[in-house]
CSV table of C-alpha atoms in Angstrom, one decimal:
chain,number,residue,atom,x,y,z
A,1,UNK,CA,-18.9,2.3,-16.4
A,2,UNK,CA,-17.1,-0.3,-18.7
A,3,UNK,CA,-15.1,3.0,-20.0
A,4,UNK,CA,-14.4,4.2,-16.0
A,5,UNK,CA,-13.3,1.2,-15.5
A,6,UNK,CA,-10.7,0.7,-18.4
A,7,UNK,CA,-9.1,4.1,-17.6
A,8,UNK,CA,-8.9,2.6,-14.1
A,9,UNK,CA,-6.7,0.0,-15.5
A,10,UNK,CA,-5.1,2.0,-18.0
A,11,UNK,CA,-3.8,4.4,-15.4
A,12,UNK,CA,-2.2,1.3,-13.3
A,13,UNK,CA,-0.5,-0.1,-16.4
A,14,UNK,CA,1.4,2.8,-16.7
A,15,UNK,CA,2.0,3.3,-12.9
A,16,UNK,CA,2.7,-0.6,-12.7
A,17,UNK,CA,5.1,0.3,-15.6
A,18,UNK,CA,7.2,3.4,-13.8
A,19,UNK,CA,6.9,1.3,-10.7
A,20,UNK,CA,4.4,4.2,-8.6
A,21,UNK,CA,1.8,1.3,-7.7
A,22,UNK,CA,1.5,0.3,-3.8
A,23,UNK,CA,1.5,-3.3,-3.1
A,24,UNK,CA,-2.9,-3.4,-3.3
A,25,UNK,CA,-2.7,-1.7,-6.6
A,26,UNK,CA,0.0,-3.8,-7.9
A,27,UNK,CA,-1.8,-6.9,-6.8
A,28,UNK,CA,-5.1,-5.8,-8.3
A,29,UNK,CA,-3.4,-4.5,-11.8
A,30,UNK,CA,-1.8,-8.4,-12.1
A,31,UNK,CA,-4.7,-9.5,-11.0
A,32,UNK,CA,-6.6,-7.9,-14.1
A,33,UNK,CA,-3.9,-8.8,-16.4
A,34,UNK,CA,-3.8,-12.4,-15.3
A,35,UNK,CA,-7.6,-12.6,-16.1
A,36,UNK,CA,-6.9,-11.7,-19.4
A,37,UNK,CA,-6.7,-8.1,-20.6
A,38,UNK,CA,-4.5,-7.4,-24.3
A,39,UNK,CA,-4.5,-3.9,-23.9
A,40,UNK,CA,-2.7,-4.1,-20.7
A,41,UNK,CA,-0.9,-6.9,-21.8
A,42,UNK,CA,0.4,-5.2,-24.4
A,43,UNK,CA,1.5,-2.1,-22.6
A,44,UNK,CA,3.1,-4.3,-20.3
A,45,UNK,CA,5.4,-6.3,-22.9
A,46,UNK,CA,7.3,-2.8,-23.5
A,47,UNK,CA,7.2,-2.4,-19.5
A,48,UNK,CA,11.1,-3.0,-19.1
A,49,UNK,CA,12.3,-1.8,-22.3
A,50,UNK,CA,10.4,1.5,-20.8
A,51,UNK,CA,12.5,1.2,-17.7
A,52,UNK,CA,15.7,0.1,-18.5
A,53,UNK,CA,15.7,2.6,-21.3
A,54,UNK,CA,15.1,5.4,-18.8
A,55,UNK,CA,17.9,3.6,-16.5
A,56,UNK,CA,20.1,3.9,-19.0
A,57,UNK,CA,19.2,7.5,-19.9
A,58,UNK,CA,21.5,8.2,-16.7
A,59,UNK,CA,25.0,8.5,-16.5
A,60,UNK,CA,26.7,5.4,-15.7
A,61,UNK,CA,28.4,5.2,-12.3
A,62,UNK,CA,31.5,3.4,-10.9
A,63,UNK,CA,30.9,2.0,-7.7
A,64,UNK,CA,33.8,2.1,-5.1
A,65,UNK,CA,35.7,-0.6,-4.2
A,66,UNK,CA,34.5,-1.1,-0.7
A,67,UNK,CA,30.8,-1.1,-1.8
A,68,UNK,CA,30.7,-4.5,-3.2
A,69,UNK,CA,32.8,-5.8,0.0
A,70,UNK,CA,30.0,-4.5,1.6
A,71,UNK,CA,27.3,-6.3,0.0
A,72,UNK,CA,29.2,-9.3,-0.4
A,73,UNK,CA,29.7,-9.3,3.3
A,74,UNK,CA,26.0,-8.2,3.6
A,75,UNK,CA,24.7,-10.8,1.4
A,76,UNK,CA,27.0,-13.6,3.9
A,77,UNK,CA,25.5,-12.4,7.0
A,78,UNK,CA,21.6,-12.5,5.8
A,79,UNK,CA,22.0,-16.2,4.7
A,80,UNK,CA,20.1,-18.2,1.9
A,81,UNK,CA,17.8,-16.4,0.2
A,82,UNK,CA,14.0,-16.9,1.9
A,83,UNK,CA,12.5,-19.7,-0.7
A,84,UNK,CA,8.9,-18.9,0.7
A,85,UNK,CA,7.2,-16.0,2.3
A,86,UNK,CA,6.5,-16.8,6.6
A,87,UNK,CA,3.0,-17.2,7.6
A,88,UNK,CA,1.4,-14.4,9.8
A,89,UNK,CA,1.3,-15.0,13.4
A,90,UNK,CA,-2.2,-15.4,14.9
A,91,UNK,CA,-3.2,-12.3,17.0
A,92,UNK,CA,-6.3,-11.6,19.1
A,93,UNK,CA,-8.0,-9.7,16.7
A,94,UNK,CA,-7.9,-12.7,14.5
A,95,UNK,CA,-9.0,-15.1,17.1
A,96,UNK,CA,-11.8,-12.3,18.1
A,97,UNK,CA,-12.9,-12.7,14.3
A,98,UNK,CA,-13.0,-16.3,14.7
A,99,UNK,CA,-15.3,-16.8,17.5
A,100,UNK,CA,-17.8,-14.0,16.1
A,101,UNK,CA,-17.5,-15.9,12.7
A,102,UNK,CA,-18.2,-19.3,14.3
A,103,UNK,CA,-21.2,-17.8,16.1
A,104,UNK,CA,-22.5,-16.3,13.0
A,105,UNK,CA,-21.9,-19.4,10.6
A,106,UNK,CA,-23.2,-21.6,13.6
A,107,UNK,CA,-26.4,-20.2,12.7
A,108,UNK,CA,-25.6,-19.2,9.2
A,109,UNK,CA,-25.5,-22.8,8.4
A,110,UNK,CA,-28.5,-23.6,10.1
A,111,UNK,CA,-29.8,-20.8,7.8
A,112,UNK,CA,-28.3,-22.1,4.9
A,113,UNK,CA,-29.3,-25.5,5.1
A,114,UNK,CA,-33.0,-23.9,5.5
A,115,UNK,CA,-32.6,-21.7,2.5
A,116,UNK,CA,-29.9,-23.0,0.3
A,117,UNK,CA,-28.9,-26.2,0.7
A,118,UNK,CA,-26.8,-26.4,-2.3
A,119,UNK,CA,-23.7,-24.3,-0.1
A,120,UNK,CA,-23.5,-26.6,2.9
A,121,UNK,CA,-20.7,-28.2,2.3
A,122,UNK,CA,-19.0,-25.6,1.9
A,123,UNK,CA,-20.0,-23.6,5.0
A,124,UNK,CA,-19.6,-26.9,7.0
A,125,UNK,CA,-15.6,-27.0,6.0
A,126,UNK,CA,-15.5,-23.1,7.1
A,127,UNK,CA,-17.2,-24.2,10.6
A,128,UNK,CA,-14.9,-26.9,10.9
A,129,UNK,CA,-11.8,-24.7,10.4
A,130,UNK,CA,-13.2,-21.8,12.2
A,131,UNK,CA,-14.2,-24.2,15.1
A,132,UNK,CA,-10.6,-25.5,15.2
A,133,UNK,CA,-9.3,-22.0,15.6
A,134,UNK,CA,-11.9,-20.9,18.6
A,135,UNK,CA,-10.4,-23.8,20.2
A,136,UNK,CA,-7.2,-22.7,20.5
A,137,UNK,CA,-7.8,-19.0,21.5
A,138,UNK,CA,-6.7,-17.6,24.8
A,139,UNK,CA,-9.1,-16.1,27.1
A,140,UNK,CA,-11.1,-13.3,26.2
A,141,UNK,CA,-11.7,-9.9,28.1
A,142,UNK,CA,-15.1,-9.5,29.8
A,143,UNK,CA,-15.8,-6.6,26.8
A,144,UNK,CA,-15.1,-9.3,24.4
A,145,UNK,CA,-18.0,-12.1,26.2
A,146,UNK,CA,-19.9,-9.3,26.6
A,147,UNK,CA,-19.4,-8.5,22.3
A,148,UNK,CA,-20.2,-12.5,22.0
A,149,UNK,CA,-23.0,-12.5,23.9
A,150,UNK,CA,-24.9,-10.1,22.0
A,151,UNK,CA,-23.7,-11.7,18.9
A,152,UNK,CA,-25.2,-14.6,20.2
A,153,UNK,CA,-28.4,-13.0,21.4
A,154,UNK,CA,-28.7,-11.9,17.3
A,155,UNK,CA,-27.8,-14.7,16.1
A,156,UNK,CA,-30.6,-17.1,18.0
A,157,UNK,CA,-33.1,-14.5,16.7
A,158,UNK,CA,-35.3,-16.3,14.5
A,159,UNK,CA,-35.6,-12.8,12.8
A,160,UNK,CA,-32.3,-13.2,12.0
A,161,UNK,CA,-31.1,-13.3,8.9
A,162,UNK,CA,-27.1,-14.4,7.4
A,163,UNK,CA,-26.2,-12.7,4.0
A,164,UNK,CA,-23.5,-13.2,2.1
A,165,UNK,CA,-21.3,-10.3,0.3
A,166,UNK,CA,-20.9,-10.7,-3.2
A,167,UNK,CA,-17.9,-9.5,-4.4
A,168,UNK,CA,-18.3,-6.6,-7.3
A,169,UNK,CA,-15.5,-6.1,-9.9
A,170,UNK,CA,-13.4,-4.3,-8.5
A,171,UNK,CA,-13.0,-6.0,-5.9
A,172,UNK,CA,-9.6,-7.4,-4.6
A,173,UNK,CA,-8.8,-11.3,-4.9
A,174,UNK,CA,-10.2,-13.3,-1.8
A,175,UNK,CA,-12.2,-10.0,-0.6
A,176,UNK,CA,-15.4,-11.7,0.8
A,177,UNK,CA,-17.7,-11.7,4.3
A,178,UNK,CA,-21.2,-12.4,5.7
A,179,UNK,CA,-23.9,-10.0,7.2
A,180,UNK,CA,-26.3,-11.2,10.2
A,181,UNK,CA,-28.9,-9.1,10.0
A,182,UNK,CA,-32.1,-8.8,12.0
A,183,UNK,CA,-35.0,-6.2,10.7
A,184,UNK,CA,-36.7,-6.6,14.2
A,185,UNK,CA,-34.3,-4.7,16.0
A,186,UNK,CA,-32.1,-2.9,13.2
A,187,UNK,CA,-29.0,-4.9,14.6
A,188,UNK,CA,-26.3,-6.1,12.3
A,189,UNK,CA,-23.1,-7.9,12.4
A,190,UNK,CA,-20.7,-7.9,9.7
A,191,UNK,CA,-17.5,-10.1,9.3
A,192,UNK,CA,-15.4,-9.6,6.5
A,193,UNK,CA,-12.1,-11.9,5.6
A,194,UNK,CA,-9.0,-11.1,3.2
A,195,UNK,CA,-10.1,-7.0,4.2
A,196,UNK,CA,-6.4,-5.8,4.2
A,197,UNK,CA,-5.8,-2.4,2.8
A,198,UNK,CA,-2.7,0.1,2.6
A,199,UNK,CA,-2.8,2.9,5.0
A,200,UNK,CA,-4.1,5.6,2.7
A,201,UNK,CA,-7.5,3.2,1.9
A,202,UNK,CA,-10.2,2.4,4.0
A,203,UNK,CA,-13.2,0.3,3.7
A,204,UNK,CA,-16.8,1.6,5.1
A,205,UNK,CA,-20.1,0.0,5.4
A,206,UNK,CA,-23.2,1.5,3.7
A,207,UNK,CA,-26.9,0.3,3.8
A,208,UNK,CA,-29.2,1.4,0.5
A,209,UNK,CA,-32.4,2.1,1.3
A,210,UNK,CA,-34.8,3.2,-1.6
A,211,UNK,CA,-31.8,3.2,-3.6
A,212,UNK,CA,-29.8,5.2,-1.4
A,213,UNK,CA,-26.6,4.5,0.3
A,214,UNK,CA,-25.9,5.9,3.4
A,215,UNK,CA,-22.7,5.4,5.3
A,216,UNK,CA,-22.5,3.1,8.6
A,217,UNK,CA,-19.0,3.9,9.1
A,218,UNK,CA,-15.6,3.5,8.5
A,219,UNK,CA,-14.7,-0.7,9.0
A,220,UNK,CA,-11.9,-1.4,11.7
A,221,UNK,CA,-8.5,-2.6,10.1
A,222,UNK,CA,-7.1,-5.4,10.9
A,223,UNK,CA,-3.4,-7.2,9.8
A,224,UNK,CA,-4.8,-10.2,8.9
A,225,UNK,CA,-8.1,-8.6,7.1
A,226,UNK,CA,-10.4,-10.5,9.5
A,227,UNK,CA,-12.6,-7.7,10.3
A,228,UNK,CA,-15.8,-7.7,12.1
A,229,UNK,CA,-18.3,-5.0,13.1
A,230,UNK,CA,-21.6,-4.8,15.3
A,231,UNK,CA,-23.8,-2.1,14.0
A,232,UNK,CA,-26.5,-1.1,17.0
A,233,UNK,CA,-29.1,0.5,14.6
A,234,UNK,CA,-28.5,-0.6,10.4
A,235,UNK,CA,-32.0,0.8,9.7
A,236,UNK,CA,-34.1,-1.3,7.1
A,237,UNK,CA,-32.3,-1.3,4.3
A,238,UNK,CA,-32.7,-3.4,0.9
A,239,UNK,CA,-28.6,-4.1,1.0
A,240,UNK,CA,-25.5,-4.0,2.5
A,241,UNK,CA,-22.5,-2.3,0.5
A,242,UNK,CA,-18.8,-2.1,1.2
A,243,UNK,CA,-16.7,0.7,-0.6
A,244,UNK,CA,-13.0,1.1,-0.7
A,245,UNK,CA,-12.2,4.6,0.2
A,246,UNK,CA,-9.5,7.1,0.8
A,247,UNK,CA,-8.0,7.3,4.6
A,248,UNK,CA,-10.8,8.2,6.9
A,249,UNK,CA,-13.9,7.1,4.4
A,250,UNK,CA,-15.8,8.7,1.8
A,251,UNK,CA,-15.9,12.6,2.0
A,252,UNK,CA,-18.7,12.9,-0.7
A,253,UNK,CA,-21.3,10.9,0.9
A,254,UNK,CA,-21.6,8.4,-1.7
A,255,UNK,CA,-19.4,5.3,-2.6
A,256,UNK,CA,-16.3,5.5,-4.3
A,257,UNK,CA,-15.5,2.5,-5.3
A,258,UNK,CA,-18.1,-0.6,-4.4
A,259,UNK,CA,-16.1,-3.6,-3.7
A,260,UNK,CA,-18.9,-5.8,-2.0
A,261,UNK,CA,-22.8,-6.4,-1.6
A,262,UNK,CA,-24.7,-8.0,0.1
A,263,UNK,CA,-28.9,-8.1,-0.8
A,264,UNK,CA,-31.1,-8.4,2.3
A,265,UNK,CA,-33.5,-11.2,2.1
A,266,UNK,CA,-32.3,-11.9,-1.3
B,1,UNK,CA,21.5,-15.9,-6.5
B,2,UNK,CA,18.0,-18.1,-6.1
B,3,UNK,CA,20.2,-21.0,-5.4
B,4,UNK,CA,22.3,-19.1,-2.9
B,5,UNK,CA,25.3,-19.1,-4.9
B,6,UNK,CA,27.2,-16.0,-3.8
B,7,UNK,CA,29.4,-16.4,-6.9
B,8,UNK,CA,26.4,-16.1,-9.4
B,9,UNK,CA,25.6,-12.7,-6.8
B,10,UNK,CA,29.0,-11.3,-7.9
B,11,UNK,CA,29.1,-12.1,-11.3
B,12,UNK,CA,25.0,-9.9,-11.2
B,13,UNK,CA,27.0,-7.0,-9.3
B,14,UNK,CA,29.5,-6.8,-12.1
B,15,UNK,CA,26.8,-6.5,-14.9
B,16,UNK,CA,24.5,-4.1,-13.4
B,17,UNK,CA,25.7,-2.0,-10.5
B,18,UNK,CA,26.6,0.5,-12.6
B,19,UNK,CA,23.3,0.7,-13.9
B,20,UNK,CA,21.3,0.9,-10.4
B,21,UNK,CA,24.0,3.1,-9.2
B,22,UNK,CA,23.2,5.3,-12.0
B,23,UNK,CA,19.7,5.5,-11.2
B,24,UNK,CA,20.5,6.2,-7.7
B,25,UNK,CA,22.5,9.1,-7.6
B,26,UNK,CA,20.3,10.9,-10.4
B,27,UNK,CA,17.3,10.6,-7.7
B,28,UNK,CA,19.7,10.9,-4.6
B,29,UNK,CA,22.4,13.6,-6.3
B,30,UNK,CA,24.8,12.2,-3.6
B,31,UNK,CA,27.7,9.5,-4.4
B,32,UNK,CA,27.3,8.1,-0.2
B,33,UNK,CA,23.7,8.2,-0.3
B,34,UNK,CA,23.8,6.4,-4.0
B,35,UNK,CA,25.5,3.7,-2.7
B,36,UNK,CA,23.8,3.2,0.6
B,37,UNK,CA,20.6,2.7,-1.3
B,38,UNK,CA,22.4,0.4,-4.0
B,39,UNK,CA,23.8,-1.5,-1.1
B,40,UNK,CA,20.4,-1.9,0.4
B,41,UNK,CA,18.6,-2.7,-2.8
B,42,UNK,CA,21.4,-6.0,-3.4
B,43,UNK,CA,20.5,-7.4,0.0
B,44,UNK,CA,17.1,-6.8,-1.0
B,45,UNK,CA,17.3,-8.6,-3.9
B,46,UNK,CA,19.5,-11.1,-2.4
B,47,UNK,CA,16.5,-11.9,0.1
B,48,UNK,CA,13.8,-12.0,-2.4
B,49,UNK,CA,15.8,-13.7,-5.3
B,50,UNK,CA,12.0,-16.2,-5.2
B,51,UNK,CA,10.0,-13.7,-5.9
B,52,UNK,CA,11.5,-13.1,-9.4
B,53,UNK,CA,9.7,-14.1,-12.3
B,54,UNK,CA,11.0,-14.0,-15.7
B,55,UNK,CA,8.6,-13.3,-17.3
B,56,UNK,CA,7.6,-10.0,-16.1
B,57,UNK,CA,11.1,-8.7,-16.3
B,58,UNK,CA,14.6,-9.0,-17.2
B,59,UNK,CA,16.8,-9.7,-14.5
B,60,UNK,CA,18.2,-5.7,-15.5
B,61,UNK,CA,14.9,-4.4,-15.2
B,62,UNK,CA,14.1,-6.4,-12.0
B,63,UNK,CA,17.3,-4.8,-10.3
B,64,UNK,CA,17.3,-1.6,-11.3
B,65,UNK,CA,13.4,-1.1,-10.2
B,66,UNK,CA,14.5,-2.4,-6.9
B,67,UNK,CA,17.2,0.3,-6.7
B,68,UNK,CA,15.3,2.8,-7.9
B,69,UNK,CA,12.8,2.1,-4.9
B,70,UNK,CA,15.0,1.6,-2.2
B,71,UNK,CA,16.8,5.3,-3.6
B,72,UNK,CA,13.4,6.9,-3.7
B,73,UNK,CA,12.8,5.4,0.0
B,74,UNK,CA,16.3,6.8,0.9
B,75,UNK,CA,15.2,9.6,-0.1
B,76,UNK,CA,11.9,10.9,1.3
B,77,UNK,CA,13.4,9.7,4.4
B,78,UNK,CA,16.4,11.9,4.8
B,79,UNK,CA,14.2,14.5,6.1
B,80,UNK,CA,17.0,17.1,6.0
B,81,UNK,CA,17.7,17.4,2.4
B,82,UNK,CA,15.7,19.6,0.3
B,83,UNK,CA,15.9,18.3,-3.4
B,84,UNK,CA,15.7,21.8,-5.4
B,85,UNK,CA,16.0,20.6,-9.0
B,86,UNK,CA,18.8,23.5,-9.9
B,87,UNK,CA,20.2,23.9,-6.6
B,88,UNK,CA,22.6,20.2,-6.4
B,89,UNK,CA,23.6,19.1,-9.9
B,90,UNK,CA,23.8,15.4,-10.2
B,91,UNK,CA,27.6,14.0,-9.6
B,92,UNK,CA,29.5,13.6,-12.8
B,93,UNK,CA,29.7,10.7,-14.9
B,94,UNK,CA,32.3,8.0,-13.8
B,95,UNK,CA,33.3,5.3,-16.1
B,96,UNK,CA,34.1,1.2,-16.1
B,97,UNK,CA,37.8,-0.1,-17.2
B,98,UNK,CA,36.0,-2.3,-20.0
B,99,UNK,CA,35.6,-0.7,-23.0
B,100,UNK,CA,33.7,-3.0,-24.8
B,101,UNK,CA,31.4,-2.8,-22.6
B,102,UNK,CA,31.5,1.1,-22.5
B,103,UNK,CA,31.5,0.9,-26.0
B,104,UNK,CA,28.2,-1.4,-25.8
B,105,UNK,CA,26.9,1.3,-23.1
B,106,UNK,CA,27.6,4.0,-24.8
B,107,UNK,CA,25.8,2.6,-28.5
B,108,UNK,CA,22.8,1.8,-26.1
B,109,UNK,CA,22.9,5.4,-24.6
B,110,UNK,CA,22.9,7.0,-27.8
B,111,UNK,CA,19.4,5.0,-28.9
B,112,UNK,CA,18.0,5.7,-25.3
B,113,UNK,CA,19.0,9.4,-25.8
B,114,UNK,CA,17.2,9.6,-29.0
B,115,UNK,CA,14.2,7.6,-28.1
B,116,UNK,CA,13.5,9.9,-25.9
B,117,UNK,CA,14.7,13.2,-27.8
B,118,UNK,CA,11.8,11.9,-30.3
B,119,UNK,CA,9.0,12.5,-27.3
B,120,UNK,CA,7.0,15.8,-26.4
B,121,UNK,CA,8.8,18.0,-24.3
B,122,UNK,CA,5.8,17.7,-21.5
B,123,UNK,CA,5.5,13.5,-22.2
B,124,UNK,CA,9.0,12.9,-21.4
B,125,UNK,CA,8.8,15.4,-18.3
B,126,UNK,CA,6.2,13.9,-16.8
B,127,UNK,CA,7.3,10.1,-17.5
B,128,UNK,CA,11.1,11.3,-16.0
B,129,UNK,CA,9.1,13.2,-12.8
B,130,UNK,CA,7.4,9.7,-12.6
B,131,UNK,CA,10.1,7.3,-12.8
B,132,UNK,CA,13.2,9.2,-11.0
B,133,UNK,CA,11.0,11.3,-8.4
B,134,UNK,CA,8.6,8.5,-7.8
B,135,UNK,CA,5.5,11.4,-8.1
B,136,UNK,CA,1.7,9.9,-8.6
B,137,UNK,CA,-0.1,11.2,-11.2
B,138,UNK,CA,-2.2,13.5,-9.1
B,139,UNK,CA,1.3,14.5,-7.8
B,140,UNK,CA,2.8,15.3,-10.7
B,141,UNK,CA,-0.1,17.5,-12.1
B,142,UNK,CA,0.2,19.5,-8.8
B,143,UNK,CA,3.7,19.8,-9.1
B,144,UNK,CA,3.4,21.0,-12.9
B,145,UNK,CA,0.1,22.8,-12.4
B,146,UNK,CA,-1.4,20.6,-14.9
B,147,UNK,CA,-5.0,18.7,-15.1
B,148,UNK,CA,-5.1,15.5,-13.9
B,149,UNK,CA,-6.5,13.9,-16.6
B,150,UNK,CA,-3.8,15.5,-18.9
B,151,UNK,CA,-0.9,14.3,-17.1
B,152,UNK,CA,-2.2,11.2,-17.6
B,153,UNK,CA,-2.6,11.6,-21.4
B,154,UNK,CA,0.7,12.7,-21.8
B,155,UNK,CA,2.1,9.3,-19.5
B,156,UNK,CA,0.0,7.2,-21.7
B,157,UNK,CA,1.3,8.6,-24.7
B,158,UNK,CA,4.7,8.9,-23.6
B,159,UNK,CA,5.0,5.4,-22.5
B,160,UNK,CA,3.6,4.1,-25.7
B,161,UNK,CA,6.0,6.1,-27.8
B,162,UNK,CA,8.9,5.2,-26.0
B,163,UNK,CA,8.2,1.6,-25.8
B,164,UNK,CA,7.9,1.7,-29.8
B,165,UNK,CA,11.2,3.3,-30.3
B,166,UNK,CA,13.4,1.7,-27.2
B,167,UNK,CA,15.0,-2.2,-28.8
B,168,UNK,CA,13.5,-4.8,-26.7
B,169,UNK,CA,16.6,-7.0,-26.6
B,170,UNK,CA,20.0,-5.1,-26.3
B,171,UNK,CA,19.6,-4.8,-22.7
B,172,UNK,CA,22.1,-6.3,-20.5
């Protein structure tokens, strides 16, 4: 796996290098260099020698006169230069998130201060902030109150259980989520945050049971990576898994690469 | 340019258009294309002058990977092209009016040239199919009927050779 998993790595550093990453890979690669990796280091300190050397290894051109009017022109018309990337603008499916995850951490952190105390704090600052958002949501559709209130119906199940997804190594910077699960009646609702992917990757749910996964699906997308799915039958398994996959999920029937799990009862 | 000084933008255009420009019309093979993208890939940079950090890149390398991507979007979007590899030879060679700088240029070219003269016929293919046609490794392997797993040998390799033999300070 360790050996997998520095080919993984290897194979980015020299994409990163000829620039043939997308944004995700890119992200992940600094990611995994930041944390401290001198093999990729290393390949990276010849990274725009590499570049510039193969740039140079064109013929030089003369641009025309009228191209750098242009750009200077160009340049006049865009203004300063942005100092600071714009925050996202709130959509419904973000609010939609935010009521579900209020619901579920409502009860989660009843749950939580039951079972481990030691993370209240931290779930109370996340109810807070969650609970600020609901407040300023617009009205929901009657699909949606319908959605909640069988959300809520889970959630007040003393059955219920609220597990969190630990993130795996591969797993992307700020990747993370819950699972309310109830064994009763096989019902499960999932809420993932930071779940953004480029449009050839997909995330999809899998429950193990007796040590195998099998697939619940493909996870909605979502532009701000709040995702959140109600699964009518999740069977009995030991744990929840998330995978990121190739557009349109795994074809093999197994995982490709785990990014999240979740133990049941654990 | 981070400041918004349009002058310090001008004096950056001076340096290194030639350079992007270069790497434009090799993947493009069209002068008006070459300089759309070039033109594109300034504002570009112009924009997102923040997001450069020094110490990932030179402010060379930062510009001419920016051109190199707005020439490769320029490209897979003019749908009615077909880029045959012998069918459109690249433009010819134009030159500057400095020639100390040519003379500069052309001492650098010269090292480039035999950097990578001194790779594997099949490493510096597949590193020039990655860099100028913007081709993933599984992309490449198809293209060259190759395993997977050797193309990205021969990258690995490739890369590592040429970052021994390239200087890692002459660049302007």
């Amino acid at each position: 796996m360790n050996e997998n998993r520095e080919h993984a790595f290897l194979d980015l550093a020299t994409g990163f290098i000829l620039g043939n990453l997308d944004e995700l890979e890119e992200r992940r690669f600094l990611e995994h260099v930041e944390a401290g990796c001198s093999t990729c280091e290393e390949m990276l300190a010849n990274a725009d020698a590499v570049r510039l050397g193969l740039a140079h290894a064109t013929p030089p051109a003369q641009p025309s006169a009228q191209l750098k009017q242009r750009v200077l022109e160009a340049v006049a018309a865009a203004g300063p230069p942005a100092r600071a990337l714009p925050k996202p603008a709130r959509t419904n499916t973000a609010q939609r998130w935010a009521m579900a995850a209020v619901l579920i951490l409502a009860v989660g952190l009843g749950w939580y201060g039951w079972t481990q105390r030691q993370r209240g704090d931290r779930l109370q600052n996340d109810l807070a902030a969650l609970q600020q958002r609901l407040e300023e949501t617009q009205r929901f559709s009657d699909a949606e109150i319908a959605q909640r209130d069988l959300q809520l119906e889970l959630v007040r199940d003393p059955n219920a259980g609220c597990y969190e997804f630990a993130p795996q190594p591969d797993a992307p910077a700020g990747l993370g989520g819950k699972v309310l699960f109830n064994p009763a009646t096989r019902r499960a609702v999932i809420a993932l945050d930071n779940a953004t992917l480029p449009a050839n990757r997909d995330y999809e749910l899998w429950r193990i049971e007796d040590g195998v996964p099998v697939s619940l699906g493909v996870l909605p997308r979502d532009a701000e990576g709040a995702v959140v799915l109600h699964v009518a039958d999740a069977g009995n398994p030991a744990a929840f898994a998330v995978s990121e996959e190739l557009a349109g999920g795994s074809s093999g029937g197994t995982p490709r690469t785990v990014v999240l799990v979740a133990a049941v009862g654990g | 340019m981070q400041s918004g000084d349009t002058s310090g933008l001008e004096e950056l255009y001076d340096r290194y258009t030639s350079l992007m420009l270069g790497v434009s019309r090799r993947i493009l093979r069209s002068d008006d294309d070459a300089e759309e993208a070039v033109q594109e890939a300034w504002i570009y940079a112009w924009k997102r002058s923040g997001r450069f950090d020094a110490q990932r890149s030179s402010v060379a390398g930062w510009l001419v990977m920016i051109a190199r991507s707005r020439a490769l979007d320029r490209y897979r979007s003019l749908t009615s092209r077909r880029r045959v590899e012998d069918q459109a030879p690249p433009p010819e060679p134009s030159h500057g009016d400095d020639p100390a700088h040519e003379l500069h240029g052309d001492q650098l070219r010269q090292h480039v040239a035999r950097a990578l003269d001194s790779l594997d016929a099949n490493h510096r293919r597949v590193i020039e199919t990655a860099f100028f046609d913007g081709l993933s490794h599984s992309e490449i392997a198809t293209r060259f009927e190759t395993p997977l797993g050797t193309v990205k040998y021969w990258i690995r390799q490739g890369l590592k050779r040429l970052g021994d033999q390239l200087p890692q300070e002459e660049w302007r």
